[in-house]
Amino acid sequence: MNKNILICGVGGQGTVLSSRILASAFMSEGHTVHSAETIGMAQRGGSVVSHVRVGDEVFSPLIPEGRADLILAFEPGEAAACLKYLTANGCVILNSHPIPPVTVSLKGCSYNEKAIFTFLSSQKIRHATVSSDELIKKFGSVKYFNILILGVASGMDVLGVSAQSIESQIEKLVKEKFVAINKEVFNAGYEIGLKNAAE
């Protein structure tokens, strides 16, 4: 199996942890995995892109443009910026909640989220949209979105690794006191993914 998964968001959203869980889940099933992160200038609020590549024919950790089978986008603007990586038949799972970059507040620029969503809608790509705002209402913190989006992708059956392997890595890589809530969030995301796949 060859699989390229790109995870994009901004610093502080947990993109790196989700990529580590995903890479470890693939390795636990015996796959060869290459992974890397590209991190923006600001540690918190800057762009973070994680590349997870699976397969024996992968020789570089970075996904070339046009080769990502799946993009897990934690922020709409980051999704638009990374869409060039997606294959023609790829899938995007998107957080609908925008997080304007630091430069917007520092330079007084605007963040046109309507234009971003119009652009994303015009691309005619397979996608599912989930809201981190809804997550706050149910679980009390948007910090769990990184696990929710893994659950959504797993429920949609677009990851290529089993839900059991991901839950096992959550148990290993998340602090013990947060394991139960993270597994609950993952399963909530899985149910959302099942519904999206059926539509």
N, CA, C and O of each residue as an XYZ file, in Angstrom:
796
protein
N       0.832     -1.196      0.000
C       0.000      0.000      0.000
C       0.870      1.251      0.000
O       1.854      1.330      0.735
N       0.513      2.202     -0.806
C       1.141      3.520     -0.768
C       0.075      4.547     -0.425
O      -0.999      4.560     -1.026
N       0.373      5.406      0.541
C      -0.607      6.389      1.000
C       0.116      7.658      1.413
O       1.114      7.610      2.132
N      -0.389      8.787      0.957
C       0.178     10.083      1.335
C      -0.896     10.907      2.042
O      -1.940     11.205      1.461
N      -0.639     11.270      3.284
C      -1.606     12.041      4.070
C      -0.935     13.316      4.556
O       0.117     13.275      5.194
N      -1.548     14.437      4.250
C      -1.018     15.731      4.664
C      -1.937     16.326      5.732
O      -3.157     16.363      5.566
N      -1.344     16.781      6.809
C      -2.108     17.380      7.909
C      -1.660     18.835      8.038
O      -0.478     19.106      8.249
N      -2.605     19.775      7.913
C      -2.218     21.187      7.956
C      -3.073     21.959      8.948
O      -4.261     21.688      9.125
N      -2.436     22.923      9.587
C      -3.129     23.763     10.558
C      -2.200     24.849     11.034
O      -1.253     25.213     10.336
N      -2.459     25.368     12.210
C      -1.575     26.383     12.779
C      -1.050     25.886     14.124
O      -1.630     24.996     14.746
N       0.052     26.478     14.556
C       0.685     26.075     15.804
C      -0.283     26.106     16.975
O      -1.030     27.070     17.144
N      -0.272     25.056     17.782
C      -1.133     24.979     18.945
C      -2.385     24.151     18.726
O      -3.135     23.913     19.672
N      -2.633     23.700     17.479
C      -3.846     22.925     17.203
C      -3.652     21.410     17.364
O      -4.622     20.655     17.289
N      -2.438     20.970     17.580
C      -2.211     19.543     17.788
C      -1.993     18.754     16.510
O      -2.200     17.540     16.491
N      -1.580     19.420     15.446
C      -1.350     18.710     14.185
C      -0.202     17.701     14.293
O      -0.260     16.611     13.725
N       0.836     18.086     15.031
C       2.004     17.205     15.147
C       1.643     15.922     15.905
O       2.054     14.830     15.512
N       0.879     16.057     16.987
C       0.470     14.862     17.739
C      -0.383     13.951     16.863
O      -0.198     12.734     16.873
N      -1.306     14.520     16.114
C      -2.154     13.672     15.266
C      -1.322     12.950     14.209
O      -1.604     11.796     13.886
N      -0.297     13.616     13.665
C       0.542     12.944     12.664
C       1.363     11.828     13.310
O       1.590     10.790     12.688
N       1.804     12.029     14.538
C       2.572     10.980     15.220
C       1.701      9.770     15.543
O       2.133      8.624     15.413
N       0.464     10.046     15.965
C      -0.469      8.941     16.229
C      -0.720      8.163     14.940
O      -0.706      6.932     14.931
N      -0.948      8.890     13.866
C      -1.237      8.251     12.578
C      -0.038      7.440     12.083
O      -0.190      6.289     11.673
N       1.152      8.040     12.123
C       2.353      7.331     11.659
C       2.599      6.080     12.507
O       2.935      5.023     11.973
N       2.435      6.199     13.816
C       2.649      5.052     14.704
C       1.618      3.959     14.454
O       1.935      2.773     14.547
N       0.390      4.350     14.138
C      -0.658      3.360     13.852
C      -0.294      2.558     12.601
O      -0.441      1.336     12.577
N       0.180      3.252     11.565
C       0.607      2.541     10.349
C       1.772      1.600     10.657
O       1.785      0.458     10.198
N       2.750      2.075     11.429
C       3.913      1.239     11.750
C       3.499      0.022     12.568
O       4.061     -1.061     12.401
N       2.516      0.195     13.456
C       2.064     -0.938     14.276
C       1.437     -2.025     13.417
O       1.352     -3.182     13.829
N       0.996     -1.647     12.218
C       0.419     -2.640     11.306
C       1.463     -3.156     10.306
O       1.129     -3.866      9.357
N       2.732     -2.789     10.533
C       3.813     -3.339      9.723
C       4.183     -2.555      8.483
O       4.956     -3.037      7.654
N       3.643     -1.350      8.341
C       3.952     -0.548      7.155
C       5.225      0.277      7.357
O       5.588      0.622      8.482
N       5.891      0.582      6.246
C       7.016      1.510      6.260
C       6.449      2.923      6.186
O       5.625      3.223      5.322
N       6.895      3.791      7.097
C       6.343      5.149      7.189
C       7.471      6.172      7.202
O       8.482      5.991      7.880
N       7.285      7.245      6.446
C       8.164      8.409      6.505
C       7.291      9.585      6.922
O       6.175      9.740      6.425
N       7.798     10.417      7.836
C       7.000     11.526      8.327
C       7.892     12.738      8.581
O       9.055     12.607      8.964
N       7.321     13.918      8.358
C       8.072     15.151      8.604
C       7.097     16.294      8.839
O       5.944     16.251      8.408
N       7.586     17.319      9.536
C       6.778     18.517      9.743
C       7.505     19.725      9.166
O       8.727     19.835      9.260
N       6.735     20.624      8.569
C       7.269     21.935      8.210
C       6.519     22.930      9.075
O       5.290     22.991      9.047
N       7.265     23.707      9.840
C       6.659     24.583     10.837
C       6.971     26.030     10.506
O       8.113     26.381     10.208
N       5.930     26.877     10.562
C       6.069     28.283     10.204
C       6.907     29.066     11.191
O       7.387     28.515     12.182
N       7.080     30.327     10.929
C       7.968     31.164     11.738
C       7.500     31.291     13.183
O       8.318     31.262     14.103
N       6.192     31.430     13.390
C       5.679     31.574     14.749
C       5.364     30.197     15.305
O       4.682     29.407     14.651
N       5.846     29.900     16.495
C       5.586     28.596     17.077
C       4.094     28.416     17.318
O       3.553     27.343     17.051
N       3.429     29.436     17.811
C       1.989     29.355     18.043
C       1.306     30.328     17.090
O       1.567     31.530     17.133
N       0.448     29.820     16.246
C      -0.260     30.663     15.298
C       0.313     30.615     13.903
O      -0.330     31.081     12.963
N       1.519     30.060     13.736
C       2.109     29.935     12.406
C       1.671     28.644     11.727
O       1.142     27.743     12.377
N       1.888     28.559     10.443
C       1.498     27.375      9.683
C       2.309     26.152     10.113
O       3.518     26.231     10.326
N       1.614     25.029     10.233
C       2.268     23.754     10.516
C       1.711     22.732      9.530
O       0.499     22.539      9.437
N       2.600     22.092      8.805
C       2.184     21.066      7.848
C       2.950     19.786      8.160
O       4.180     19.773      8.188
N       2.206     18.719      8.392
C       2.820     17.413      8.644
C       2.568     16.501      7.455
O       1.465     16.445      6.912
N       3.610     15.794      7.065
C       3.522     14.859      5.950
C       3.649     13.441      6.514
O       4.580     13.153      7.265
N       2.733     12.577      6.162
C       2.808     11.162      6.554
C       2.729     10.347      5.268
O       1.721     10.366      4.561
N       3.822      9.628      4.979
C       3.888      8.843      3.750
C       4.067      7.371      4.111
O       4.919      7.019      4.927
N       3.267      6.532      3.503
C       3.245      5.113      3.839
C       3.516      4.295      2.579
O       2.942      4.553      1.522
N       4.397      3.305      2.709
C       4.627      2.395      1.583
C       6.089      2.146      1.323
O       6.939      2.965      1.672
N       6.390      1.012      0.707
C       7.773      0.627      0.415
C       8.376      1.423     -0.733
O       9.594      1.424     -0.910
N       7.548      2.094     -1.509
C       8.062      2.853     -2.648
C       8.199      4.336     -2.334
O       8.294      5.159     -3.245
N       8.210      4.677     -1.065
C       8.355      6.069     -0.637
C       9.800      6.295     -0.214
O      10.328      5.555      0.616
N      10.440      7.312     -0.778
C      11.854      7.534     -0.494
C      12.137      8.920      0.085
O      13.282      9.232      0.413
N      11.099      9.756      0.212
C      11.263     11.080      0.799
C      10.127     11.321      1.781
O       9.006     10.872      1.541
N      10.389     12.023      2.884
C       9.302     12.261      3.851
C       8.308     13.334      3.408
O       7.213     13.429      3.963
N       8.679     14.138      2.417
C       7.789     15.230      1.999
C       6.947     14.816      0.797
O       7.462     14.277     -0.182
N       5.658     15.073      0.885
C       4.733     14.728     -0.198
C       4.891     15.738     -1.334
O       4.783     16.942     -1.103
N       5.143     15.268     -2.550
C       5.208     16.215     -3.683
C       3.827     16.794     -3.976
O       2.812     16.201     -3.611
N       3.791     17.943     -4.627
C       2.517     18.542     -5.024
C       1.752     17.573     -5.926
O       2.330     16.907     -6.784
N       0.442     17.514     -5.709
C      -0.414     16.660     -6.533
C      -0.397     15.196     -6.159
O      -0.905     14.366     -6.914
N       0.182     14.846     -4.996
C       0.314     13.427     -4.632
C      -0.355     13.052     -3.309
O      -0.290     11.891     -2.904
N      -0.990     13.992     -2.636
C      -1.636     13.664     -1.354
C      -2.992     13.011     -1.599
O      -3.841     13.557     -2.303
N      -3.180     11.827     -1.005
C      -4.468     11.142     -1.124
C      -5.510     11.762     -0.196
O      -6.711     11.710     -0.457
N      -5.021     12.343      0.883
C      -5.924     12.882      1.902
C      -5.282     14.108      2.554
O      -4.091     14.110      2.863
N      -6.088     15.141      2.754
C      -5.645     16.311      3.526
C      -6.562     16.460      4.727
O      -7.781     16.561      4.583
N      -5.971     16.473      5.901
C      -6.712     16.772      7.128
C      -6.399     18.222      7.457
O      -5.298     18.537      7.908
N      -7.369     19.107      7.232
C      -7.143     20.543      7.359
C      -7.781     21.068      8.639
O      -8.998     21.018      8.814
N      -6.938     21.566      9.517
C      -7.410     22.069     10.818
C      -7.896     23.504     10.725
O      -8.443     24.036     11.691
N      -7.701     24.150      9.555
C      -8.044     25.570      9.412
C      -8.310     25.851      7.933
O      -7.538     25.403      7.085
N      -9.389     26.587      7.595
C      -9.755     26.774      6.181
C      -8.671     27.433      5.331
O      -8.425     26.992      4.209
N      -8.019     28.479      5.841
C      -6.976     29.148      5.068
C      -5.807     28.229      4.775
O      -5.233     28.262      3.686
N      -5.457     27.404      5.760
C      -4.370     26.439      5.560
C      -4.781     25.377      4.546
O      -3.954     24.890      3.775
N      -6.071     25.021      4.553
C      -6.570     24.054      3.559
C      -6.396     24.610      2.153
O      -5.921     23.912      1.258
N      -6.785     25.876      1.961
C      -6.664     26.493      0.639
C      -5.205     26.538      0.192
O      -4.894     26.306     -0.977
N      -4.310     26.842      1.145
C      -2.882     26.934      0.810
C      -2.294     25.576      0.430
O      -1.354     25.504     -0.362
N      -2.843     24.505      0.991
C      -2.270     23.167      0.773
C      -3.006     22.357     -0.283
O      -2.629     21.216     -0.553
N      -4.033     22.911     -0.877
C      -4.825     22.161     -1.851
C      -4.003     21.703     -3.051
O      -4.362     20.730     -3.713
N      -2.907     22.396     -3.333
C      -2.042     22.023     -4.461
C      -1.410     20.642     -4.271
O      -0.936     20.042     -5.236
N      -1.401     20.141     -3.049
C      -0.813     18.833     -2.788
C      -1.763     17.682     -3.123
O      -1.321     16.542     -3.266
N      -3.055     17.965     -3.249
C      -4.064     16.915     -3.381
C      -4.054     16.289     -4.774
O      -3.879     16.983     -5.776
N      -4.246     14.951     -4.827
C      -4.421     14.274     -6.116
C      -5.802     14.607     -6.669
O      -6.658     15.150     -5.970
N      -5.995     14.272     -7.928
C      -7.285     14.559     -8.571
C      -8.429     13.836     -7.870
O      -9.544     14.353     -7.812
N      -8.161     12.639     -7.336
C      -9.222     11.864     -6.679
C      -9.105     11.901     -5.162
O      -9.670     11.053     -4.472
N      -8.378     12.872     -4.648
C      -8.135     12.942     -3.212
C      -9.330     13.442     -2.428
O     -10.353     13.830     -2.992
N      -9.178     13.422     -1.118
C     -10.249     13.805     -0.205
C      -9.712     14.819      0.812
O      -8.564     14.730      1.247
N     -10.557     15.777      1.180
C     -10.184     16.770      2.191
C     -11.198     16.717      3.334
O     -12.408     16.735      3.105
N     -10.700     16.653      4.544
C     -11.565     16.794      5.721
C     -11.169     18.098      6.385
O     -10.011     18.297      6.752
N     -12.146     18.987      6.536
C     -11.872     20.390      6.846
C     -12.575     20.854      8.120
O     -13.755     20.578      8.336
N     -11.825     21.562      8.951
C     -12.422     22.281     10.080
C     -12.992     23.586      9.541
O     -12.271     24.355      8.905
N     -14.255     23.846      9.783
C     -14.891     25.054      9.241
C     -14.595     26.307     10.056
O     -14.953     27.413      9.649
N     -13.944     26.139     11.206
C     -13.682     27.282     12.084
C     -12.375     27.975     11.691
O     -11.309     27.371     11.815
N     -12.429     29.230     11.220
C     -11.195     29.916     10.804
C     -10.377     30.430     11.990
O     -10.922     30.810     13.026
N      -9.073     30.429     11.813
C      -8.148     31.039     12.781
C      -7.266     32.000     11.992
O      -6.262     31.574     11.420
N      -7.612     33.280     11.948
C      -6.806     34.237     11.181
C      -5.358     34.230     11.635
O      -5.090     34.185     12.835
N      -4.413     34.274     10.690
C      -2.992     34.253     11.061
C      -2.576     35.489     11.846
O      -3.256     36.515     11.840
N      -1.446     35.359     12.517
C      -0.940     36.437     13.367
C      -0.761     37.737     12.579
O      -0.973     38.826     13.112
N      -0.372     37.616     11.316
C      -0.129     38.810     10.500
C      -1.391     39.660     10.343
O      -1.297     40.870     10.137
N      -2.568     39.041     10.438
C      -3.821     39.796     10.327
C      -3.937     40.792     11.473
O      -4.270     41.957     11.259
N      -3.666     40.337     12.674
C      -3.780     41.230     13.828
C      -2.600     42.203     13.912
O      -2.771     43.350     14.324
N      -1.402     41.746     13.522
C      -0.223     42.610     13.623
C      -0.210     43.714     12.569
O       0.186     44.844     12.855
N      -0.641     43.389     11.360
C      -0.591     44.347     10.263
C      -1.945     44.967      9.934
O      -2.043     45.803      9.035
N      -2.984     44.563     10.653
C      -4.303     45.108     10.376
C      -4.864     44.654      9.042
O      -5.683     45.348      8.439
N      -4.423     43.483      8.578
C      -4.924     42.948      7.304
C      -6.304     42.324      7.528
O      -6.782     42.236      8.659
N      -6.923     41.902      6.451
C      -8.211     41.231      6.570
C      -8.057     39.747      6.286
O      -7.131     39.321      5.595
N      -8.961     38.985      6.819
C      -9.003     37.537      6.581
C     -10.371     37.261      5.992
O     -11.371     37.275      6.710
N     -10.428     37.010      4.699
C     -11.698     36.865      4.001
C     -12.116     35.400      3.975
O     -11.869     34.689      3.001
N     -12.755     34.959      5.058
C     -13.116     33.547      5.148
C     -14.170     33.167      4.116
O     -14.195     32.025      3.655
N     -15.053     34.115      3.742
C     -16.063     33.815      2.734
C     -15.402     33.473      1.396
O     -15.818     32.539      0.710
N     -14.375     34.234      1.036
C     -13.657     33.968     -0.224
C     -12.955     32.618     -0.162
O     -12.885     31.902     -1.162
N     -12.437     32.273      1.007
C     -11.748     30.983      1.158
C     -12.725     29.835      0.950
O     -12.426     28.881      0.232
N     -13.909     29.929      1.587
C     -14.899     28.851      1.440
C     -15.434     28.796      0.010
O     -15.708     27.712     -0.505
N     -15.583     29.957     -0.635
C     -16.026     29.971     -2.032
C     -15.000     29.261     -2.915
O     -15.358     28.487     -3.803
N     -13.712     29.537     -2.654
C     -12.644     28.880     -3.407
C     -12.662     27.371     -3.183
O     -12.592     26.595     -4.137
N     -12.758     26.957     -1.917
C     -12.742     25.527     -1.612
C     -13.944     24.826     -2.242
O     -13.814     23.716     -2.758
N     -15.106     25.465     -2.202
C     -16.311     24.863     -2.792
C     -16.202     24.743     -4.301
O     -16.755     23.819     -4.897
N     -15.491     25.675     -4.918
C     -15.380     25.686     -6.384
C     -14.453     24.594     -6.909
O     -14.433     24.331     -8.111
N     -13.690     23.958     -6.031
C     -12.687     22.987     -6.482
C     -13.258     21.607     -6.816
O     -12.552     20.762     -7.367
N     -14.518     21.379     -6.489
C     -15.194     20.105     -6.820
C     -14.365     18.897     -6.365
O     -14.079     17.986     -7.143
N     -14.001     18.919     -5.117
C     -13.227     17.828     -4.535
C     -14.078     17.099     -3.521
O     -15.011     17.667     -2.954
N     -13.754     15.833     -3.293
C     -14.450     15.079     -2.252
C     -14.024     15.664     -0.916
O     -12.834     15.746     -0.613
N     -14.998     16.066     -0.128
C     -14.630     16.664      1.148
C     -15.725     16.458      2.199
O     -16.881     16.182      1.877
N     -15.334     16.597      3.422
C     -16.259     16.600      4.548
C     -15.863     17.767      5.442
O     -14.676     18.026      5.643
N     -16.839     18.458      5.969
C     -16.572     19.606      6.837
C     -17.076     19.313      8.239
O     -18.209     18.871      8.427
N     -16.220     19.565      9.217
C     -16.604     19.418     10.620
C     -16.228     20.715     11.346
O     -15.323     21.438     10.928
N     -16.925     20.984     12.417
C     -16.709     22.244     13.125
C     -16.079     22.015     14.493
O     -16.603     21.262     15.314
N     -14.957     22.669     14.724
C     -14.357     22.576     16.061
C     -15.221     23.305     17.083
O     -15.146     23.008     18.275
N     -16.050     24.265     16.632
C     -16.980     24.950     17.542
C     -17.943     23.956     18.171
O     -18.229     24.029     19.366
N     -18.444     23.022     17.359
C     -19.354     22.003     17.883
C     -18.648     21.138     18.919
O     -19.249     20.696     19.899
N     -17.359     20.909     18.682
C     -16.581     20.084     19.617
C     -16.497     20.752     20.986
O     -16.562     20.085     22.019
N     -16.353     22.071     20.980
C     -16.271     22.798     22.242
C     -17.539     22.582     23.057
O     -17.485     22.366     24.267
N     -18.687     22.643     22.374
C     -19.963     22.482     23.078
C     -20.062     21.120     23.752
O     -20.562     21.008     24.872
N     -19.587     20.091     23.069
C     -19.772     18.738     23.597
C     -18.674     18.314     24.567
O     -18.957     17.691     25.590
N     -17.418     18.649     24.249
C     -16.309     18.144     25.064
C     -15.581     19.225     25.858
O     -14.672     18.916     26.628
N     -15.963     20.468     25.682
C     -15.427     21.531     26.520
C     -14.125     22.140     26.068
O     -13.643     23.082     26.696
N     -13.532     21.632     24.991
C     -12.269     22.209     24.523
C     -12.037     21.876     23.061
O     -12.244     20.746     22.617
N     -11.604     22.881     22.330
C     -11.264     22.684     20.921
C      -9.950     21.906     20.779
O      -9.604     21.473     19.680
N      -9.226     21.728     21.874
C      -7.936     21.033     21.828
C      -8.051     19.584     21.371
O      -7.060     18.970     20.975
N      -9.272     19.040     21.428
C      -9.447     17.647     21.019
C      -9.712     17.508     19.525
O      -9.918     16.398     19.033
N      -9.709     18.632     18.794
C     -10.044     18.541     17.369
C      -9.085     17.635     16.616
O      -9.490     16.959     15.670
N      -7.808     17.609     17.025
C      -6.832     16.761     16.322
C      -7.222     15.282     16.382
O      -6.937     14.528     15.451
N      -7.862     14.872     17.456
C      -8.297     13.480     17.570
C      -9.633     13.287     16.856
O      -9.871     12.247     16.242
N     -10.502     14.296     16.940
C     -11.793     14.209     16.266
C     -11.617     14.005     14.772
O     -12.294     13.172     14.170
N     -10.707     14.766     14.170
C     -10.545     14.681     12.714
C      -9.976     13.324     12.305
O     -10.290     12.825     11.225
N      -9.139     12.719     13.159
C      -8.683     11.358     12.883
C      -9.864     10.392     12.920
O      -9.957      9.475     12.104
N     -10.768     10.614     13.883
C     -11.960      9.769     13.968
C     -12.849      9.919     12.746
O     -13.355      8.926     12.223
N     -13.045     11.151     12.283
C     -13.871     11.389     11.084
C     -13.272     10.663      9.881
O     -13.979      9.978      9.142
N     -11.959     10.821      9.694
C     -11.294     10.165      8.561
C     -11.384      8.645      8.669
O     -11.570      7.953      7.669
N     -11.249      8.135      9.891
C     -11.357      6.688     10.094
C     -12.765      6.210      9.772
O     -12.936      5.182      9.116
N     -13.774      6.946     10.227
C     -15.165      6.571      9.946
C     -15.491      6.636      8.466
O     -16.331      5.879      7.981
N     -14.835      7.531      7.748
C     -15.041      7.633      6.291
C     -14.238      6.584      5.529
O     -14.384      6.440      4.315
N     -13.384      5.847      6.255
C     -12.552      4.789      5.676
C     -11.604      5.327      4.603
O     -11.428      4.716      3.549
N     -10.999      6.479      4.891
C     -10.053      7.070      3.930
C      -8.614      7.078      4.448
O      -7.717      7.577      3.768
N      -8.384      6.528      5.653
C      -7.037      6.562      6.225
C      -6.149      5.417      5.730
O      -4.973      5.621      5.431
N      -6.717      4.218      5.648
C      -5.914      3.055      5.264
C      -5.303      2.343      6.450
O      -4.463      1.458      6.283
N      -5.719      2.723      7.652
C      -5.255      2.067      8.875
C      -6.476      1.878      9.772
O      -7.418      2.670      9.721
N      -6.457      0.828     10.591
C      -7.661      0.509     11.359
C      -7.889      1.470     12.526
O      -6.952      2.060     13.064
N      -9.158      1.608     12.900
C      -9.520      2.424     14.060
C      -8.893      1.865     15.330
O      -8.507      2.615     16.226
N      -8.795      0.540     15.398
C      -8.215     -0.091     16.589
C      -6.741      0.294     16.744
O      -6.267      0.527     17.856
N      -6.025      0.358     15.626
C      -4.609      0.737     15.698
C      -4.456      2.191     16.146
O      -3.532      2.515     16.892
N      -5.347      3.055     15.699
C      -5.272      4.455     16.124
C      -5.591      4.575     17.611
O      -4.898      5.287     18.338
N      -6.629      3.886     18.064
C      -6.966      3.942     19.492
C      -5.812      3.411     20.339
O      -5.532      3.938     21.415
N      -5.153      2.381     19.857
C      -4.013      1.826     20.582
C      -2.891      2.854     20.716
O      -2.244      2.941     21.760
N      -2.661      3.638     19.646
C      -1.612      4.674     19.700
C      -2.028      5.860     20.564
O      -1.180      6.509     21.177
N      -3.326      6.144     20.616
C      -3.807      7.180     21.540
C      -3.444      6.774     22.974
O      -2.998      7.598     23.772
N      -3.640      5.503     23.279
C      -3.302      5.004     24.621
C      -1.809      5.151     24.913
O      -1.417      5.381     26.057
N      -0.977      5.018     23.876
C       0.474      5.065     24.083
C       1.034      6.482     24.064
O       1.976      6.783     24.797
N       0.461      7.363     23.230
C       1.092      8.664     22.983
C       0.432      9.843     23.701
O       1.011     10.926     23.772
N      -0.770      9.639     24.231
C      -1.456     10.721     24.946
C      -1.255     10.521     26.448
O      -1.226      9.388     26.930
N      -1.116     11.616     27.177
C      -0.957     11.513     28.633
C      -2.105     10.694     29.217
O      -3.258     10.835     28.809
N      -1.767      9.840     30.174
C      -2.722      8.866     30.690
C      -4.044      9.498     31.146
O      -5.115      8.936     30.913
N      -3.966     10.660     31.792
C      -5.195     11.259     32.327
C      -6.116     11.775     31.221
O      -7.283     12.067     31.481
N      -5.603     11.892     29.979
C      -6.433     12.381     28.865
C      -6.829     11.266     27.890
O      -7.524     11.525     26.907
N      -6.399     10.042     28.152
C      -6.667      8.953     27.209
C      -8.166      8.696     27.050
O      -8.652      8.574     25.926
N      -8.892      8.615     28.143
C     -10.325      8.279     28.075
C     -11.104      9.315     27.277
O     -11.913      8.944     26.426
N     -10.882     10.604     27.527
C     -11.610     11.646     26.802
C     -11.201     11.657     25.335
O     -12.037     11.889     24.462
N      -9.921     11.408     25.054
C      -9.485     11.386     23.654
C     -10.098     10.205     22.895
O     -10.440     10.339     21.720
N     -10.238      9.063     23.547
C     -10.872      7.919     22.893
C     -12.355      8.198     22.671
O     -12.924      7.780     21.662
N     -12.983      8.904     23.613
C     -14.388      9.286     23.445
C     -14.540     10.232     22.248
O     -15.455     10.080     21.439
N     -13.634     11.206     22.147
C     -13.660     12.146     21.016
C     -13.427     11.398     19.704
O     -14.111     11.650     18.712
N     -12.457     10.474     19.701
C     -12.174      9.711     18.482
C     -13.422      8.959     18.016
O     -13.742      8.955     16.828
N     -14.112      8.334     18.944
C     -15.313      7.579     18.577
C     -16.439      8.495     18.110
O     -17.215      8.122     17.231
N     -16.534      9.698     18.692
C     -17.526     10.676     18.221
C     -17.206     11.083     16.783
O     -18.106     11.194     15.950
N     -15.923     11.304     16.498
C     -15.507     11.623     15.138
C     -15.775     10.473     14.185
O     -16.178     10.683     13.040
N     -15.549      9.250     14.665
C     -15.791      8.063     13.836
C     -17.249      8.007     13.389
O     -17.540      7.703     12.233
N     -18.159      8.302     14.310
C     -19.597      8.290     13.977
C     -19.919      9.373     12.946
O     -20.716      9.147     12.035
N     -19.304     10.541     13.088
C     -19.504     11.607     12.087
C     -19.000     11.138     10.723
O     -19.641     11.377      9.700
N     -17.858     10.474     10.718
C     -17.296      9.974      9.477
C     -18.183      8.928      8.810
O     -18.346      8.928      7.590
N     -18.752      8.038      9.616
C     -19.668      7.028      9.070
C     -20.846      7.698      8.377
O     -21.251      7.281      7.292
N     -21.400      8.744      9.005
C     -22.545      9.454      8.413
C     -22.139     10.140      7.119
O     -22.890     10.115      6.143
N     -20.950     10.757      7.097
C     -20.470     11.425      5.881
C     -20.264     10.420      4.749
O     -20.578     10.701      3.592
N     -19.736      9.250      5.095
C     -19.480      8.234      4.074
C     -20.772      7.710      3.476
O     -20.812      7.325      2.308
N     -21.835      7.695      4.284
C     -23.114      7.158      3.813
C     -23.873      8.152      2.946
O     -24.774      7.760      2.205
N     -23.523      9.436      3.028
C     -24.271     10.467      2.282
C     -23.829     10.539      0.829
O     -24.353     11.348      0.064
